[in-house]
Tab-separated table of C-alpha atoms and ligand atoms in Angstrom:
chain	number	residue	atom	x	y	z
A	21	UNK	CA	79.501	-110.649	184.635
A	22	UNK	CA	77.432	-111.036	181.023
A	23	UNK	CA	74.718	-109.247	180.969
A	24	UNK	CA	70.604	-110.299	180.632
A	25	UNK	CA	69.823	-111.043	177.466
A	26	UNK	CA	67.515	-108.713	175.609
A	27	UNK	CA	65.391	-111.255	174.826
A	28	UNK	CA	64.441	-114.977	175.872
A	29	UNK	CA	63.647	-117.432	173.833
A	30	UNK	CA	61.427	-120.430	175.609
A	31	UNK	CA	60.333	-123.954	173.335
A	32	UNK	CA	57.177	-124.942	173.245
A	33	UNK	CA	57.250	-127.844	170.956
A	34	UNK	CA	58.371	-126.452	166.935
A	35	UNK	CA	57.293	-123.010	168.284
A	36	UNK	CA	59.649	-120.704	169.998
A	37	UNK	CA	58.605	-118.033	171.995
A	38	UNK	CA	60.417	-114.858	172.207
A	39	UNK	CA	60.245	-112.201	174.799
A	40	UNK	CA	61.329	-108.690	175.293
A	41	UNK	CA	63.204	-107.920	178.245
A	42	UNK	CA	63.000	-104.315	179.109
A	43	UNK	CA	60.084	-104.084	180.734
A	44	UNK	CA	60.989	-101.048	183.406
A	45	UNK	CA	61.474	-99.250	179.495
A	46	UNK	CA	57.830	-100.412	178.567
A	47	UNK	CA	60.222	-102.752	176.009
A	48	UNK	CA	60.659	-99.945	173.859
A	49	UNK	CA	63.152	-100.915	171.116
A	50	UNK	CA	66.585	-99.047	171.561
A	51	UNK	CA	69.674	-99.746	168.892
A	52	UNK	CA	70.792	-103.076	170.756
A	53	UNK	CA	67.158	-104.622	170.684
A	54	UNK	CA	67.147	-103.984	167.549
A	55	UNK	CA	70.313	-105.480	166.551
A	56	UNK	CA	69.478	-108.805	168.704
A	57	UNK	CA	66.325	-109.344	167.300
A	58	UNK	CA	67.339	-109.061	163.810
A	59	UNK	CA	69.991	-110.948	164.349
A	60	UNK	CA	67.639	-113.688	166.134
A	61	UNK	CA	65.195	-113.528	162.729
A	62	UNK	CA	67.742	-114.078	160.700
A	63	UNK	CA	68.783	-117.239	162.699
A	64	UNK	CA	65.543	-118.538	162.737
A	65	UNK	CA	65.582	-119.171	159.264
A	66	UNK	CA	67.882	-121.979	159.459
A	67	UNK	CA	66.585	-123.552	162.622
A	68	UNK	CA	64.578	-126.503	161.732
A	69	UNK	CA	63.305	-127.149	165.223
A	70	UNK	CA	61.397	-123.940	164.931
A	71	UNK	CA	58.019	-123.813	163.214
A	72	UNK	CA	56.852	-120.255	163.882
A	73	UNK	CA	57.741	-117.694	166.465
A	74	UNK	CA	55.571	-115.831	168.650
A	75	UNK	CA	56.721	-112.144	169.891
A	76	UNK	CA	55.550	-110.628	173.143
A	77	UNK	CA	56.427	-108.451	175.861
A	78	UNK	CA	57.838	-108.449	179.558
A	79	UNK	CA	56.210	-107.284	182.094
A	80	UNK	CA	51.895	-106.675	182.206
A	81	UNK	CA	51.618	-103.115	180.895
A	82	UNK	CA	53.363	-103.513	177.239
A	83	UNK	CA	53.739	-105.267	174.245
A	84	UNK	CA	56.269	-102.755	173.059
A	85	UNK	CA	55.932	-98.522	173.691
A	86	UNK	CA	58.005	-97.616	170.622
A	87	UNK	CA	61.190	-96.761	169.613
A	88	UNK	CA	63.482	-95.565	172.542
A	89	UNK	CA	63.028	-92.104	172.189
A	90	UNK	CA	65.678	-91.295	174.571
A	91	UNK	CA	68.388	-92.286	172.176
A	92	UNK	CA	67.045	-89.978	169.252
A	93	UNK	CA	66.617	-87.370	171.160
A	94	UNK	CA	69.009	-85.163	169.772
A	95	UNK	CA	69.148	-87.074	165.932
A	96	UNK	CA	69.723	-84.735	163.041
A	97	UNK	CA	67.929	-85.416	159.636
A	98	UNK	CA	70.554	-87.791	158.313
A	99	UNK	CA	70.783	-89.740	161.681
A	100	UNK	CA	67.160	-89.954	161.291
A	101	UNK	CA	66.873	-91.077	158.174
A	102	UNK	CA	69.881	-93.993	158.956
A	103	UNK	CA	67.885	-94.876	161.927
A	104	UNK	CA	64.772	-95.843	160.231
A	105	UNK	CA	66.627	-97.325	157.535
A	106	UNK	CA	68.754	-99.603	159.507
A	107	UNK	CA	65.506	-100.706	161.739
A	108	UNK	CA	63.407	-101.323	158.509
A	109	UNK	CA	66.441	-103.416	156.803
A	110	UNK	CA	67.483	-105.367	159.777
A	111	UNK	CA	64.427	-106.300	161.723
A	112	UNK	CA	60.975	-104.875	160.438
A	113	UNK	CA	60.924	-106.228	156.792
A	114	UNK	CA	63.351	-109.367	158.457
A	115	UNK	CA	59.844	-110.194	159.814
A	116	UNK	CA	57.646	-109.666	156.950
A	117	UNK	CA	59.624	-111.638	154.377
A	118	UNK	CA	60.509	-114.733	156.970
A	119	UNK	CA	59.802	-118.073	155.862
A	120	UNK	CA	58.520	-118.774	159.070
A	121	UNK	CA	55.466	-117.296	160.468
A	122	UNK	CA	55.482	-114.496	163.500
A	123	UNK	CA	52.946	-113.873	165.561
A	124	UNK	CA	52.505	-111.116	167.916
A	125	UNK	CA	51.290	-111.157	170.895
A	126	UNK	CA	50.211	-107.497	171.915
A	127	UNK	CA	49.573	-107.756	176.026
A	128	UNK	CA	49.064	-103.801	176.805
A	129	UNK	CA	50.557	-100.913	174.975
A	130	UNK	CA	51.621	-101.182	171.437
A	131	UNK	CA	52.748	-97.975	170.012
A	132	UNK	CA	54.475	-96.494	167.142
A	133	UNK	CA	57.288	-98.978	166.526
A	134	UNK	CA	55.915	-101.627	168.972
A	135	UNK	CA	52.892	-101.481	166.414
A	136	UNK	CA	54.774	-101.286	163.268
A	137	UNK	CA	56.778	-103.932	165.248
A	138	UNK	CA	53.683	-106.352	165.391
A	139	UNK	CA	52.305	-105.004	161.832
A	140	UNK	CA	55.545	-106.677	160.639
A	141	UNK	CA	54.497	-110.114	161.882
A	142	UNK	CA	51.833	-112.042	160.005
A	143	UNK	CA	49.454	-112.412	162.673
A	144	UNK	CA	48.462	-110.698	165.505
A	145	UNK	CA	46.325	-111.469	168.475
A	146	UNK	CA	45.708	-108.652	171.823
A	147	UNK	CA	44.925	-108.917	175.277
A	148	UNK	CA	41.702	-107.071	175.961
A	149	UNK	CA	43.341	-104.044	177.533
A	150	UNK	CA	45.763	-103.740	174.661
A	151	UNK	CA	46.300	-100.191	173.608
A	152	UNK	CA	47.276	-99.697	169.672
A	153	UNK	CA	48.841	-96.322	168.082
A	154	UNK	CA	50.724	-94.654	166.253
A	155	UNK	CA	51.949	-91.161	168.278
A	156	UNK	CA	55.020	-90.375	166.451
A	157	UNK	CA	52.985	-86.965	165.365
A	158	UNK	CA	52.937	-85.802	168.521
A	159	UNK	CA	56.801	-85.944	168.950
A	160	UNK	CA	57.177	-84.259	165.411
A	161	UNK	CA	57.697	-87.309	163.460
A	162	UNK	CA	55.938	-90.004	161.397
A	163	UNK	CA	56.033	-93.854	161.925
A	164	UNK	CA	59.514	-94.440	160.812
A	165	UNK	CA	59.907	-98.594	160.798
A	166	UNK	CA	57.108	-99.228	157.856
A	167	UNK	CA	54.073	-97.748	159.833
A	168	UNK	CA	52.497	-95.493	156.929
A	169	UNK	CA	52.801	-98.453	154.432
A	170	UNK	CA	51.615	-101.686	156.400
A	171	UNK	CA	48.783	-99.602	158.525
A	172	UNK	CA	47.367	-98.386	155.139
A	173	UNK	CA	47.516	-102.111	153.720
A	174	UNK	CA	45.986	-103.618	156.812
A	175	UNK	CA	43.376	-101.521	157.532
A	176	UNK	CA	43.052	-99.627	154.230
A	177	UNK	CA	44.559	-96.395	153.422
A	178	UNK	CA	41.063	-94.290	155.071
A	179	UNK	CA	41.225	-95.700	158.507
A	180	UNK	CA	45.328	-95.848	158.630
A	181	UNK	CA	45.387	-91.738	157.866
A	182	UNK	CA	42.562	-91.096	160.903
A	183	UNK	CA	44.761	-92.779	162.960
A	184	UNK	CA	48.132	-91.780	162.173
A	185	UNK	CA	47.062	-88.141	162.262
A	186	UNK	CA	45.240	-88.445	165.452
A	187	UNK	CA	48.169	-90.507	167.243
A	188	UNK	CA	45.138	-91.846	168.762
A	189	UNK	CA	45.183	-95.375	170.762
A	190	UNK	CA	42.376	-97.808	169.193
A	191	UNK	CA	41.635	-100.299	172.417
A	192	UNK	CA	41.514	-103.835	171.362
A	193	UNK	CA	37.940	-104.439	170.391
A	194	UNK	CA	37.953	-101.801	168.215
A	195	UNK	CA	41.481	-103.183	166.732
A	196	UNK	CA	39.580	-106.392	165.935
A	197	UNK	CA	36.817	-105.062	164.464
A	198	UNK	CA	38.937	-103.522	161.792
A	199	UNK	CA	41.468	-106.336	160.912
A	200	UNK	CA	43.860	-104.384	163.038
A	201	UNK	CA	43.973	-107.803	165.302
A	202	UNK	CA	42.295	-110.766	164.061
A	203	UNK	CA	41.718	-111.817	168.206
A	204	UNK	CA	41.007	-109.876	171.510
A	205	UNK	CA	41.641	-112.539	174.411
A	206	UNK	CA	41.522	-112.047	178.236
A	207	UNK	CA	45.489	-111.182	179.023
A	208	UNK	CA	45.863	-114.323	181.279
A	209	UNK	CA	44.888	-116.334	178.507
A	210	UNK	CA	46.768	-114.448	175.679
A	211	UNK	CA	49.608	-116.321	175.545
A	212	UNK	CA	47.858	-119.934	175.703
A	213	UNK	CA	45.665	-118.192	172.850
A	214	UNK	CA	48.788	-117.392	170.981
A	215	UNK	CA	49.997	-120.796	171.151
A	216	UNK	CA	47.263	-122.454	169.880
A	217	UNK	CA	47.277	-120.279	167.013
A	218	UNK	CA	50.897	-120.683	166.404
A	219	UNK	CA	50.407	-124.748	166.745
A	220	UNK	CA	47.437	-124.335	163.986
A	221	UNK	CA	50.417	-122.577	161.767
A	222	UNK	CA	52.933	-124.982	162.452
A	223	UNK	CA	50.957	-128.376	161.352
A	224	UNK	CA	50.714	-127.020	158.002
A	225	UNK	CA	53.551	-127.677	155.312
A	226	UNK	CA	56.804	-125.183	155.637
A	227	UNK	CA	57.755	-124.775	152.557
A	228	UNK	CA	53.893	-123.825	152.056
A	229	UNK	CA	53.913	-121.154	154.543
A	230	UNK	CA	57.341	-119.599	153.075
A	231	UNK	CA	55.764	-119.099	149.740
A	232	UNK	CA	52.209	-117.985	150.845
A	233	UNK	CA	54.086	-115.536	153.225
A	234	UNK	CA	55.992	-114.225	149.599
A	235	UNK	CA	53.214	-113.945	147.875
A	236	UNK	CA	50.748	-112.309	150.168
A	237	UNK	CA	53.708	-109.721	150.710
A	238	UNK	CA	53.735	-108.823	147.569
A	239	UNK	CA	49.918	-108.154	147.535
A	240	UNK	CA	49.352	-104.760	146.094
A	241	UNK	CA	52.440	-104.594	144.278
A	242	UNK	CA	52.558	-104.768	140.525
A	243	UNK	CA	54.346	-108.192	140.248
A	244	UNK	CA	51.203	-109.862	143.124
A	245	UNK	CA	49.656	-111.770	140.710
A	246	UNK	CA	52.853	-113.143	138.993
A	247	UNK	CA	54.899	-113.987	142.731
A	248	UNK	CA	51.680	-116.245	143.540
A	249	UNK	CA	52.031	-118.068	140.018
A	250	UNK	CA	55.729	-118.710	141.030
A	251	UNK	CA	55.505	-119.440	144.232
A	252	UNK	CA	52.360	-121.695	143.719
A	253	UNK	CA	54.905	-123.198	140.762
A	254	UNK	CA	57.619	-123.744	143.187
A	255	UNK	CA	55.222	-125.990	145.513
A	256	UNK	CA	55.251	-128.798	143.174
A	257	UNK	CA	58.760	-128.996	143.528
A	258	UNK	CA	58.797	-129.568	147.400
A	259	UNK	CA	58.276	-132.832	149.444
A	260	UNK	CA	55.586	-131.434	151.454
A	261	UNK	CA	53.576	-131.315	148.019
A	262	UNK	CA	53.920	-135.188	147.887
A	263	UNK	CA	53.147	-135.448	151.119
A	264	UNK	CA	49.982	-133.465	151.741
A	265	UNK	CA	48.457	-134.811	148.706
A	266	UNK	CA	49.291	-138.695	149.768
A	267	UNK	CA	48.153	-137.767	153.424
A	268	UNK	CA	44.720	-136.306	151.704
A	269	UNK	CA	44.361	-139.650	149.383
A	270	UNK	CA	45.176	-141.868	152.468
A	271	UNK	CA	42.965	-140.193	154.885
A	272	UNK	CA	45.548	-139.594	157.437
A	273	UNK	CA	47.387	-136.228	158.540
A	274	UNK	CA	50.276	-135.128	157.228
A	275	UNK	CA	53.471	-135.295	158.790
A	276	UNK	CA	55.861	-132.136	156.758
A	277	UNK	CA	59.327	-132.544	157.207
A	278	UNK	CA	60.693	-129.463	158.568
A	279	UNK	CA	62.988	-128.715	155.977
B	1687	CAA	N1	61.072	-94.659	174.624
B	1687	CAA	C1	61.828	-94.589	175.733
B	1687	CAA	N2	61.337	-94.792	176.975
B	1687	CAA	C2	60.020	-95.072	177.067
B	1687	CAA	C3	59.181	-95.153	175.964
B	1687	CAA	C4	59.765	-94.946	174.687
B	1687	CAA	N3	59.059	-95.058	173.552
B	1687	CAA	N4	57.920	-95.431	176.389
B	1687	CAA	C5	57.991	-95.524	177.730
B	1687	CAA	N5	59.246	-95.304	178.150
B	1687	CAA	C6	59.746	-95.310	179.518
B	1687	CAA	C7	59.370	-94.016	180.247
B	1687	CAA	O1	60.263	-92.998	179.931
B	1687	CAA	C8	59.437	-94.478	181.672
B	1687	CAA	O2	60.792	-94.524	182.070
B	1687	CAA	P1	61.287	-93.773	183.439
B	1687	CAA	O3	60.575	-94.560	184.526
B	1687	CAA	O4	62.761	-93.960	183.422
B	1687	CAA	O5	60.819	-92.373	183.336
B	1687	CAA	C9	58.957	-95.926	181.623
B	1687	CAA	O6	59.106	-96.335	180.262
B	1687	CAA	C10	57.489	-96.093	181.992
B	1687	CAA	O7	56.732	-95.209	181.174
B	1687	CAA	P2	55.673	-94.133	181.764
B	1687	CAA	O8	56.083	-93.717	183.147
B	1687	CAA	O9	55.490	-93.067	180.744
B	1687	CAA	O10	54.377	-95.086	181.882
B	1687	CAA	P3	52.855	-94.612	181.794
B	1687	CAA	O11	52.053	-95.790	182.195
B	1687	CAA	O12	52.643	-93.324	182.519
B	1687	CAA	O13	52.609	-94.314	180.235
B	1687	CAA	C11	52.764	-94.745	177.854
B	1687	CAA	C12	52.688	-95.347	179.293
B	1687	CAA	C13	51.446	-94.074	177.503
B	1687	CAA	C14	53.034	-95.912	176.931
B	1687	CAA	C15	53.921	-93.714	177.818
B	1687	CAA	O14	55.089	-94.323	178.332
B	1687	CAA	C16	54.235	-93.213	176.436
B	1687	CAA	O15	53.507	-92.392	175.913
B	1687	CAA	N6	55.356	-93.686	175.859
B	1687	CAA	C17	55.825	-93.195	174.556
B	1687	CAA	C18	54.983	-93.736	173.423
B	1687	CAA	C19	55.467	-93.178	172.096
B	1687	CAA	O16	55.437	-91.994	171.856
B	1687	CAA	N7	55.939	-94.085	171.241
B	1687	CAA	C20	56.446	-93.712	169.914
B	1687	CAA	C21	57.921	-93.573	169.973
B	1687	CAA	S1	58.587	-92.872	168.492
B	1687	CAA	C22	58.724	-94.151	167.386
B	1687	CAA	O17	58.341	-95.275	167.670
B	1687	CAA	C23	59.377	-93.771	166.082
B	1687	CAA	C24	59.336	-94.779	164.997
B	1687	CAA	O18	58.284	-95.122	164.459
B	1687	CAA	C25	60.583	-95.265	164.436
């Protein structure tokens, strides 16, 4: 008999929605979620049907409740060290560099990799009784899948220290009002909010939203200012440049290929 997949992919039009299935686990992110995730990123990058991905959780009470902490329970330092390696490499900075946007769709609990988990996307949006943190201090650890770094940059460096140190949970109207989230829907509407977002994303030009998702990575970074003069350089090059500027001088949409 094969077994349920670890996650489901549904269509909605160019935008696939994926869903974690381990909901009686709060969809906390053990070695083989991991692996078929990253292996469904990596995928997605040379699926044309698919405009932009959203990411959400089974089940009512999570988004995602970490990293399975049962299977590190007994790590050493080096298996440690491999673990948050591996996760960062194969799935969490998969994400962030995509060409196609991610968005996440936090319905209850994200915490400590389920948030670095939906830091990693490009935009998020929570449910109204979505519950944000990073706890990993009170296990005697630190975020481990990009946590300190993408916190810091999202929310600046003041706000992501008070609330790494505190493992406290910031509820979702407090998320919003610091950039954590840029919405806070009802839950029964979060996913139809999440699609209309992701629809918004996925009428504008591909090849545009590759390179603006390159060079707003590289915000902060020494070589910021010189990715966004090549990747604005690159544009030019692309179809959807001839395109969006003959849709603008004909009054009309425009229609991107999806390549
Ligand atoms: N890992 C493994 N199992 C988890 C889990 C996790 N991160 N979070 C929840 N679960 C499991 C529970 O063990 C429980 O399973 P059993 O029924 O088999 O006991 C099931 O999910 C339901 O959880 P609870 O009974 O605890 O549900 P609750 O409503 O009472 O509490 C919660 C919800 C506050 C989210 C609580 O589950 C919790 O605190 N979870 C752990 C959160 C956490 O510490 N996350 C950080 C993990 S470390 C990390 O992520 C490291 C990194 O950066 C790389």
């Amino acid at each position: 008999m094969s077994e349920a997949p670890l996650v489901t992919e549904e269509l909605h039009g160019n935008i696939a929605c994926w869903t974690l299935q381990r909901p009686k686990q709060l969809n906390a992110l053990n070695g083989a979620l991991i692996e078929a995730l990253g292996a469904m990123v990596e995928e997605v990058q040379h699926r044309d049907e698919v405009r932009c991905v959203i990411l959400t959780g089974s089940g009512d009470k999570a988004f995602v409740a970490g990293a399975d902490i049962k299977e590190f329970a007994d790590f050493d330092s080096v298996a440690g060290r491999r673990l948050a390696e591996h996760g960062q490499r194969t799935l969490f900075d998969a994400i962030a560099l995509s060409s196609k946007p991610f968005i996440a769709a936090i319905g209850g609990f994200a915490l400590g990799g389920g948030l670095e988990l939906a830091l990693a996307c490009h935009v998020r949006i929570a449910s109204d009784n979505a519950r944000m943190g990073l706890p990993e201090v009170t296990l005697g650890l630190i975020p481990g899948y990009g946590g300190t770094q993408r916190l810091s940059r999202i929310i600046g460096r003041g706000r992501a220290m008070e609330m790494i140190l505190s493992a406290r949970m910031v509820k979702a109207a407090e998320a919003l009002g610091c950039g954590l989230v840029s919405a806070s829907v009802p839950r029964e509407s979060l996913m139809e909010e999440a699609l209309r977002v992701a629809q918004g994303l996925a009428a504008n030009s591909p090849k545009a939203l590759a390179a603006a998702i390159r060079a707003v990575q590289a915000s902060g970074t020494p070589e910021g200012y010189e990715v966004e003069i090549d990747q604005f350089g690159r544009c030019f090059a692309n179809e959807d440049f001839k395109e969006g500027v003959a849709a603008f001088l004909e009054k009309r949409k425009p229609d991107f290929p999806g390549k």
